[in-house]
Short mmCIF file of C-alpha atoms in Angstrom, two decimals:
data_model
loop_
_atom_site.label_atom_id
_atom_site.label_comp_id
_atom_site.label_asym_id
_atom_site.label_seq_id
_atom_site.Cartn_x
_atom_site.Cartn_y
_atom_site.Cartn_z
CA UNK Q 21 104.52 58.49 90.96
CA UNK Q 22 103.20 59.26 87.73
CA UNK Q 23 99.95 57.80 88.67
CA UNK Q 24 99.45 60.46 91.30
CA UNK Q 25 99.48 63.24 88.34
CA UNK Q 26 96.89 60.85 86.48
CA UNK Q 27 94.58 60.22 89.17
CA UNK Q 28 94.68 63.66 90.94
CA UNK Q 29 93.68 65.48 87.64
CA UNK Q 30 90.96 63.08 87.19
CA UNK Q 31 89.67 63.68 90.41
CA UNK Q 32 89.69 67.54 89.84
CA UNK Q 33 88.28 67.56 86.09
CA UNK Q 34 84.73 66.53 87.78
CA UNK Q 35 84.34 70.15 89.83
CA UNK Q 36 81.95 72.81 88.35
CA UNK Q 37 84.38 75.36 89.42
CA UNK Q 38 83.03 79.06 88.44
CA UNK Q 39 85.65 79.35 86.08
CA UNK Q 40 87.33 75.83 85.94
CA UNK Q 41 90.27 74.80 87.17
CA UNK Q 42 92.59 74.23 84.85
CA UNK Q 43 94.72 71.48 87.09
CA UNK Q 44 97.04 69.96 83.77
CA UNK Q 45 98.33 73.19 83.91
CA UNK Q 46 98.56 73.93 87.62
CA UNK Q 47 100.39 70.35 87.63
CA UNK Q 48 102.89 71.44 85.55
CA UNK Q 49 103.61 74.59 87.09
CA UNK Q 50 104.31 72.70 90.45
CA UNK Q 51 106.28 69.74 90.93
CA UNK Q 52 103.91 67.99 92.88
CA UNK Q 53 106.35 64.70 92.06
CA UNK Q 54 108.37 66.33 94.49
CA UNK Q 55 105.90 64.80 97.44
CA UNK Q 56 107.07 61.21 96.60
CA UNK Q 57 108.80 59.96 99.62
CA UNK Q 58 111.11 57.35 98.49
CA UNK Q 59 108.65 55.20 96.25
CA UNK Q 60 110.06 53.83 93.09
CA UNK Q 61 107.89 55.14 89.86
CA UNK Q 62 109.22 52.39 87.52
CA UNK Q 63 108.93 49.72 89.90
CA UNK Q 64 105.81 50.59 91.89
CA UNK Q 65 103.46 52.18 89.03
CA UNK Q 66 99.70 51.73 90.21
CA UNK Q 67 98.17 52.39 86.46
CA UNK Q 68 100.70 51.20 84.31
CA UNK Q 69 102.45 48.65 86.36
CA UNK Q 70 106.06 46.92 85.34
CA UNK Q 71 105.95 44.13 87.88
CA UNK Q 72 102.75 42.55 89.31
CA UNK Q 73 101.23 45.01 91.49
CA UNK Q 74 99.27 44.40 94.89
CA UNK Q 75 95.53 44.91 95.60
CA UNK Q 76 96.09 47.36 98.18
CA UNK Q 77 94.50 50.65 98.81
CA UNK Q 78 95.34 53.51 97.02
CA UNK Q 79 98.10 55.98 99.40
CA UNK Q 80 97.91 53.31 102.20
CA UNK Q 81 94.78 54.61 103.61
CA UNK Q 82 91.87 52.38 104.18
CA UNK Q 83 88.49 53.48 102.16
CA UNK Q 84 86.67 53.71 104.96
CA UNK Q 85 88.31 57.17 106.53
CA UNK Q 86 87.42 58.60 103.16
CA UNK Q 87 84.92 61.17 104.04
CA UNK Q 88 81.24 60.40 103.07
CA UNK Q 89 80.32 61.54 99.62
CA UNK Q 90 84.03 62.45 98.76
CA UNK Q 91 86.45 60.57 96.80
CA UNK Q 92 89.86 59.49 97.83
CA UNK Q 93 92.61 58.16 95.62
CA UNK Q 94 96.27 58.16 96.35
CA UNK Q 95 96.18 60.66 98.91
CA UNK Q 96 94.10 63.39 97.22
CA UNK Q 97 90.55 64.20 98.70
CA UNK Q 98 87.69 65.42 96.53
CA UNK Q 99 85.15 66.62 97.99
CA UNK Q 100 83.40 69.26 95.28
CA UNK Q 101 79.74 69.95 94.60
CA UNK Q 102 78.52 68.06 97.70
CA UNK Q 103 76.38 71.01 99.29
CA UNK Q 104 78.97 70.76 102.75
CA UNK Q 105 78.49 73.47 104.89
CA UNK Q 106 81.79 72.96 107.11
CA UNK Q 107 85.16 70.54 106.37
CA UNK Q 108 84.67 67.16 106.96
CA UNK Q 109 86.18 65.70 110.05
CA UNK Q 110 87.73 62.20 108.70
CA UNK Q 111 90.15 63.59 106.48
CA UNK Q 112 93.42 61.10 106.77
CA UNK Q 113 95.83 63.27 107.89
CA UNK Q 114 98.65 62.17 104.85
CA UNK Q 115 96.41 63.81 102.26
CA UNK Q 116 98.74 65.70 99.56
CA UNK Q 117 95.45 67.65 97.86
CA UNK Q 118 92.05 68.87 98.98
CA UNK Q 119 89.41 69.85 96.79
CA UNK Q 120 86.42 71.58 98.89
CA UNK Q 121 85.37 73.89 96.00
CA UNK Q 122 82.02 74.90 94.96
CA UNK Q 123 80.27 73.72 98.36
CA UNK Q 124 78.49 76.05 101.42
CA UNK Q 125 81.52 75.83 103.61
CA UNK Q 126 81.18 79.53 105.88
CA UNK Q 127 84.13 79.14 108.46
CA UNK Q 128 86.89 77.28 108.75
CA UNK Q 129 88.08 76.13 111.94
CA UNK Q 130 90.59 76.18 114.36
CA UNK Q 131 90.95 72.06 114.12
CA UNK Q 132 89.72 71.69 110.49
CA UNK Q 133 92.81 70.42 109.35
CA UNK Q 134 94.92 69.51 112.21
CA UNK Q 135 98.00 67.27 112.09
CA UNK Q 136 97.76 67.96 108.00
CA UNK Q 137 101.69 68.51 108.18
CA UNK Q 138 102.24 66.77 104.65
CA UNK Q 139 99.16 68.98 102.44
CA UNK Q 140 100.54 70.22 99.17
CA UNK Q 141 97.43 72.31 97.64
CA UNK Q 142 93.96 73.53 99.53
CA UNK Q 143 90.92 74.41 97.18
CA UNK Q 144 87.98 76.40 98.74
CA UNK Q 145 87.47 78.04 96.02
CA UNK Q 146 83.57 79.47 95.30
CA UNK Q 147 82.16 78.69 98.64
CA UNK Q 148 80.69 81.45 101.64
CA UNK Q 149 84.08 81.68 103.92
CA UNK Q 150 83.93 84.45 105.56
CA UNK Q 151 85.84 84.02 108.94
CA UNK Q 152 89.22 81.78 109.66
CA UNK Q 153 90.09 80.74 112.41
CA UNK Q 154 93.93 82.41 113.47
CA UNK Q 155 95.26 78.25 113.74
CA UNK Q 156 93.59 76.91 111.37
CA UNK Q 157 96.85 76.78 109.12
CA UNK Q 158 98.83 75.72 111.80
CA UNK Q 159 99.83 72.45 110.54
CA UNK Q 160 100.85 73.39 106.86
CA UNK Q 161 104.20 73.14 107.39
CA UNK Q 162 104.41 71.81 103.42
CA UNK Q 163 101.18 73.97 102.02
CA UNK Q 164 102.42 75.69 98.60
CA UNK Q 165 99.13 76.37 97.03
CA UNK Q 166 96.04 77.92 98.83
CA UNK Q 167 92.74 79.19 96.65
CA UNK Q 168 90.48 81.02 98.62
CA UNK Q 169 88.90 82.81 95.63
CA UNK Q 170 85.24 83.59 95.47
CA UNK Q 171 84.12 83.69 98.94
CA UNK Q 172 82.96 86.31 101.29
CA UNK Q 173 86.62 87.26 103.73
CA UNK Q 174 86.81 90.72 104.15
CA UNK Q 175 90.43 90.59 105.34
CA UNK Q 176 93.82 88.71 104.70
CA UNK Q 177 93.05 85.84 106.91
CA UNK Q 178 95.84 85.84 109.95
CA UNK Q 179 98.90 83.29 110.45
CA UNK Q 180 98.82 82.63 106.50
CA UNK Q 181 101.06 79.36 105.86
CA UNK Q 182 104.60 80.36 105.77
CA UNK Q 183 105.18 77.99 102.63
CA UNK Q 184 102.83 78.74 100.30
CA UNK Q 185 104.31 79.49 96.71
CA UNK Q 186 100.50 80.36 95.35
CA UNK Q 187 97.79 82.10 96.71
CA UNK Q 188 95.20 83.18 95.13
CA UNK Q 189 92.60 84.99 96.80
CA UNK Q 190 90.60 87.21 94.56
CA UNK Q 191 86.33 87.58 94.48
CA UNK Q 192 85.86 88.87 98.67
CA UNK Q 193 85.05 91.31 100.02
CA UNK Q 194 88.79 92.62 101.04
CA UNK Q 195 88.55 95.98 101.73
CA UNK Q 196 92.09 96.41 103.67
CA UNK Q 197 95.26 94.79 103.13
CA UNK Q 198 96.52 94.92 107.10
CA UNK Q 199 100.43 95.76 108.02
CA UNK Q 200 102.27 92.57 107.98
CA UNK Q 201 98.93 90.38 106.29
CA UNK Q 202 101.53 88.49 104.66
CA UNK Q 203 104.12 88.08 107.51
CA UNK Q 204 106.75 85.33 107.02
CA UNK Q 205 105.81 84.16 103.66
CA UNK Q 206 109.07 84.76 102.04
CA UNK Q 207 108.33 81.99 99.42
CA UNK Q 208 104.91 83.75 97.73
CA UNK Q 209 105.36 83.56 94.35
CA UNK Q 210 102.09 84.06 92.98
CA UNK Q 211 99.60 86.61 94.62
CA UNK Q 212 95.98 86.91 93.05
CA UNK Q 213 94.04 89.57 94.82
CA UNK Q 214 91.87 90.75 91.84
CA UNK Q 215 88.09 91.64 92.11
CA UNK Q 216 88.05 93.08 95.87
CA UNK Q 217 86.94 96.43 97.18
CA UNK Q 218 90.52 97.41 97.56
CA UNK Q 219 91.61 101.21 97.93
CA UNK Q 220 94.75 102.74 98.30
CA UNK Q 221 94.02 103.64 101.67
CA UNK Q 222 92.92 100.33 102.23
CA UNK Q 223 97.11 98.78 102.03
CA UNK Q 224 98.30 99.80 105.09
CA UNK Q 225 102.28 100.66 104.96
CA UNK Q 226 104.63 97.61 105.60
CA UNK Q 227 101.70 95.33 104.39
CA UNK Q 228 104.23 93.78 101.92
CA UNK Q 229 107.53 94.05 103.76
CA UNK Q 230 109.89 91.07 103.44
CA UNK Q 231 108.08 89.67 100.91
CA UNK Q 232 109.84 88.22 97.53
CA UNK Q 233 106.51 87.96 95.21
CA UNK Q 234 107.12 88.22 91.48
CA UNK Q 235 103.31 87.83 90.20
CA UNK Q 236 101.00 90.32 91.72
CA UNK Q 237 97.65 91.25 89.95
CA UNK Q 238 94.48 93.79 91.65
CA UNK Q 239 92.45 94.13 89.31
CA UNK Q 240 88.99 95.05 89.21
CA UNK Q 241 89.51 97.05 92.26
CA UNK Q 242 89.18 100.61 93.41
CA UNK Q 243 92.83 101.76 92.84
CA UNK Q 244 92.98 106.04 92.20
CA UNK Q 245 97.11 105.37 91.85
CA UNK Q 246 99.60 103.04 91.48
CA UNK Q 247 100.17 102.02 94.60
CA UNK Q 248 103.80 102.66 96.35
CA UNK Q 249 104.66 99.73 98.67
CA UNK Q 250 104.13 96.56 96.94
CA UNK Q 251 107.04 94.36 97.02
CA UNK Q 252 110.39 95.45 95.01
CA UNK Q 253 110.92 92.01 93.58
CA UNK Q 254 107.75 92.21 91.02
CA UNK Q 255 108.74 90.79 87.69
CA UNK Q 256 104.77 91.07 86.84
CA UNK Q 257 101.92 93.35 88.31
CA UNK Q 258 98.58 93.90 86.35
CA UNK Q 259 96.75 96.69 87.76
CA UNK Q 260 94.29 96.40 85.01
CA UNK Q 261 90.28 97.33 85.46
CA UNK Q 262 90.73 100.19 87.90
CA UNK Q 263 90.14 103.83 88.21
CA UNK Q 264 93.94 105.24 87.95
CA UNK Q 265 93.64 108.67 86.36
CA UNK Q 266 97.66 109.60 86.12
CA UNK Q 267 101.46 107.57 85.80
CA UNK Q 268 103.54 110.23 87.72
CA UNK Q 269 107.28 109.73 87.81
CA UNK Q 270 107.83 108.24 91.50
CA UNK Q 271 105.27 105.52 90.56
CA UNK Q 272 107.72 102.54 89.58
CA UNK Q 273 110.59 103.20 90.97
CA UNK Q 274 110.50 100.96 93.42
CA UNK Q 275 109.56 97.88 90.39
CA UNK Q 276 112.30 98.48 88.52
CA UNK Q 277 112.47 94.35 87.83
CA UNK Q 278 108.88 94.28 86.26
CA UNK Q 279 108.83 93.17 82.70
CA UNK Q 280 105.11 92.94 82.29
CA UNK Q 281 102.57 95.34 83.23
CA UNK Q 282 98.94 95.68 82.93
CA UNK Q 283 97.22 99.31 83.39
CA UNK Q 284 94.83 98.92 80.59
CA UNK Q 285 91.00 99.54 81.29
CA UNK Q 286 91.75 102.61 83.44
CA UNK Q 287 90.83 106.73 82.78
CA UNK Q 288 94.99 107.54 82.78
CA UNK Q 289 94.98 110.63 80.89
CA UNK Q 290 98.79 111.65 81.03
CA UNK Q 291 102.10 109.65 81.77
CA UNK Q 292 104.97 111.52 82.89
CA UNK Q 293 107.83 112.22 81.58
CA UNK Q 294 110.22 110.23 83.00
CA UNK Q 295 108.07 107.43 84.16
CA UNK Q 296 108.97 105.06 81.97
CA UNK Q 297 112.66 105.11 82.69
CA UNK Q 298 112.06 103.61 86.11
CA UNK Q 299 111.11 100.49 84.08
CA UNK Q 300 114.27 99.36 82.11
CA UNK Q 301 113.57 95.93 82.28
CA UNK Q 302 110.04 96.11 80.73
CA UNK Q 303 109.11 93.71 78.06
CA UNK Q 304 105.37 94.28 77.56
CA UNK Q 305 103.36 97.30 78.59
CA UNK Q 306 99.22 97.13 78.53
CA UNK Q 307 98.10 100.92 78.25
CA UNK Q 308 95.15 100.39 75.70
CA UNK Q 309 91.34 101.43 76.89
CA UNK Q 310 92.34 104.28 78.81
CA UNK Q 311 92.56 108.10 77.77
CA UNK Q 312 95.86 108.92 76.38
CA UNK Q 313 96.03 111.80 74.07
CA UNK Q 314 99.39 111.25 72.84
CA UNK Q 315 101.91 108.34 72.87
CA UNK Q 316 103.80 108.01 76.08
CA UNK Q 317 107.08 109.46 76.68
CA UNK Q 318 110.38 107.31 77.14
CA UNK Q 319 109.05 103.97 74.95
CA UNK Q 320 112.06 104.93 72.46
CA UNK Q 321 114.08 104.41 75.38
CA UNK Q 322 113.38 101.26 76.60
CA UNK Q 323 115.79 98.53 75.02
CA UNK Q 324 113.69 95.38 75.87
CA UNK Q 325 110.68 96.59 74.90
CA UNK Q 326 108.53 94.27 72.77
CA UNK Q 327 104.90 94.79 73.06
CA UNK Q 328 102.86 97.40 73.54
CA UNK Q 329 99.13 98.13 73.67
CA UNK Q 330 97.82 101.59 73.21
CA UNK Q 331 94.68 100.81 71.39
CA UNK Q 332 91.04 102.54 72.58
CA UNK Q 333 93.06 105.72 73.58
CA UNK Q 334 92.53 109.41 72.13
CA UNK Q 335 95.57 109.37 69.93
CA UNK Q 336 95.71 111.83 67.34
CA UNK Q 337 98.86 111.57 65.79
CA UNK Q 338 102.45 109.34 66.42
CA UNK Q 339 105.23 110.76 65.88
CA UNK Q 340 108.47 109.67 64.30
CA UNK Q 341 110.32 109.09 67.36
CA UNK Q 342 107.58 108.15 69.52
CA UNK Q 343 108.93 104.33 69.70
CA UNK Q 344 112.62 103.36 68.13
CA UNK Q 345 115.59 105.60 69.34
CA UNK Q 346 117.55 107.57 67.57
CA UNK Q 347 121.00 106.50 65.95
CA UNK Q 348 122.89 107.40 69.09
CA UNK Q 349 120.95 104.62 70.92
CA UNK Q 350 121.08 101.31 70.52
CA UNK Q 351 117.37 98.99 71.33
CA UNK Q 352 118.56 95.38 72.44
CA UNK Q 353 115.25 94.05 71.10
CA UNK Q 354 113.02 94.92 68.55
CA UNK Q 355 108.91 95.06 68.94
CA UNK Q 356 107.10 92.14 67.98
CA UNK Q 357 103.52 94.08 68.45
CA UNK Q 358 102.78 97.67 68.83
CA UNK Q 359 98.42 97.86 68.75
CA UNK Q 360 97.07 101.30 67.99
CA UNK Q 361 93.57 100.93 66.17
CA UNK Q 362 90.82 102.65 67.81
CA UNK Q 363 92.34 106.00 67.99
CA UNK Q 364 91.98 108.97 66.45
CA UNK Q 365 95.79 108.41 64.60
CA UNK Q 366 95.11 109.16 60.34
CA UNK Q 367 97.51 105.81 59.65
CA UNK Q 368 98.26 107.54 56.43
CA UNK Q 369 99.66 110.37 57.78
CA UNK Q 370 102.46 108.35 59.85
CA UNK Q 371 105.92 108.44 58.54
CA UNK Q 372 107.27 104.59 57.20
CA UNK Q 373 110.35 104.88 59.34
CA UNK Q 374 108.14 105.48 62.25
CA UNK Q 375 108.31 101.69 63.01
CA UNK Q 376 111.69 101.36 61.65
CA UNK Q 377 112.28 99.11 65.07
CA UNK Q 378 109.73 96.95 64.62
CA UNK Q 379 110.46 92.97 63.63
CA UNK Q 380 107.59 92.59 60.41
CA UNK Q 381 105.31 94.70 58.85
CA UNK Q 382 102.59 92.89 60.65
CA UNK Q 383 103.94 93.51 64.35
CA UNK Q 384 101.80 97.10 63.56
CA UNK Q 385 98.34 97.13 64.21
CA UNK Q 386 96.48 100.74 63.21
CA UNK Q 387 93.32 99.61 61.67
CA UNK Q 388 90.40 102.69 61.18
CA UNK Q 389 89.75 104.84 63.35
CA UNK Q 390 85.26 104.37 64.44
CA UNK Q 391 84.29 106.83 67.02
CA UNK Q 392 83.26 105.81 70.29
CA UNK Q 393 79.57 105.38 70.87
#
């Protein structure tokens, strides 16, 4: 099976992607060995062989189904940079991959990929989509990564596949997340929704419900707040690029399993008091290009704590308490970075035991402060 990872990566490197896909990654994010059904990889190895191999074609499929301008080998179908306006119509129906990014594709159809029962990853990525039909993903039964990215949808399409563990869908025109745009995919891992016209009005309540996602990023969008009812089981949610103007204390306490969050590049001018405890589990916290005149609240208290960005704020002084607890606590893990050059702190002024938590001197990043322009 190992030639499949070979081949399918060389088949991918050749796309002019917007910003390219980085598939030796993706590959080992995904098991994609996993779609091996039965062969033997020691015995049967099509680039490095340990027996004499036959000249057969690669995956079992005959060249000639191999849509015109595309190029198939061992089941994965690339068909990038071809100028296509719609999905080809010989497809063999045992493909594992499809690349169709960076063409003029503007609908997909109800029969596009019928009887595709055994796809592992779609890529549409940077053509005009902007309408799906409602059975198009019908036959995905084993579909567990979908990129729709830069295109023109201005909704969640409907009937998503149930099995997808990736979906990235970020550069439309989304305006509205719909109630229940995500129905039945329990197994969403990954959710990429970045760079779309989203409000908070725009998520509709029960939009998320029953979901289990643990990566969810909308950025770049037109958030005011953090929004209420995304799903419970985020371990990560970057929020980062928006136009959130306050953290008030109700605003993660339904994430109480994030470690990482991203809310830099906003105007928040205050955080609550309080806020902060609703996020025990936090390792890293992104709060840097925003407006903060003072350090947040409730860092001292969190025990896991280990990075956190507060540079490009209006930060005028730290105190001595501001991030390691007092003797009566106890902080499971010291900081490995705490950034806060760019503000308007006087570094000299700031008492040593200040960082008396930290792991190294150089975990502390002050610097001069330059006023803004």
């Amino acid at each position: 099976m190992r030639e499949i990872l070979l081949l399918s990566l060389l088949a991918l490197c050749s796309a002019k992607y917007i910003q390219p896909l980085k598939f030796l990654d993706l590959l080992k994010m995904h098991d994609i060995m996993m779609q091996d059904e039965g062969e033997d990889d020691d015995d049967n190895n099509f680039l490095f062989p340990t027996r004499k191999t036959r000249a057969v074609t690669p995956s079992g499929f005959p060249y000639s189904t191999c849509p015109f301008g595309c190029q198939c080998t061992l089941r994965v179908v690339q068909c990038s940079d071809l100028g296509l306006t719609s999905v080809p119509k010989d497809i063999p129906t045992d493909t594992l991959m499809i690349d169709l990014q960076n063409n003029k594709i503007t609908e997909i159809k109800e029969n596009d990929f019928k009887g595709m029962n055994k796809l592992y990853a779609l890529f549409l990525i940077n053509n005009k989509i902007s309408k799906v039909h409602p059975k198009a993903f019908r036959s995905m039964t084993k579909l567990q990564l979908l990129y729709l990215s830069h295109n023109l949808l201005t909704q969640i399409p409907d009937n998503m596949p149930k099995n997808v563990l990736e979906l990235r869908i970020h550069d439309n025109k989304i305006r509205k997340v719909q109630k229940e745009a995500f129905k039945g995919m329990r197994s969403l891992h990954v959710l990429e929704m970045s760079a779309n016209p989203i409000e908070n009005k725009g998520i509709e309540l029960g939009a998320f419900e029953g979901m289990s996602v643990l990566f969810l990023r909308i950025a770049e969008a037109r958030l005011t707040a953090v929004p209420k009812d995304l799903p419970s089981s985020l371990y990560e949610l970057h929020l980062d690029y928006n136009k959130i103007g306050k953290v008030e204390v109700e605003d993660f306490i339904r994430y109480r399993n994030v470690q990482r969050l991203g809310l830099g590049y906003n105007q928040i001018k205050t955080v609550e008091n309080g806020s902060l405890a609703n996020l025990p589990n936090i390792r890293e916290l992104h709060l840097d290009n925003n407006k903060l005149r003072k350090v947040p609240y409730g860092l001292a208290s969190l025990k896991y704590l280990q990075v956190v960005y507060l540079h490009a704020n209006n930060i005028s002084s730290v105190g001595v308490n501001d991030f390691c607890p007092t003797r009566t606590n106890v902080k499971k893990i010291p900081y490995s970075g705490i950034s806060l050059f760019a503000n308007a702190v006087k570094y000299w002024e700031v008492q040593p035991a200040t960082f008396r938590c930290v792991s190294n001197r150089m975990g502390v990043q002050l610097g001069n402060f330059r006023r803004r322009k």
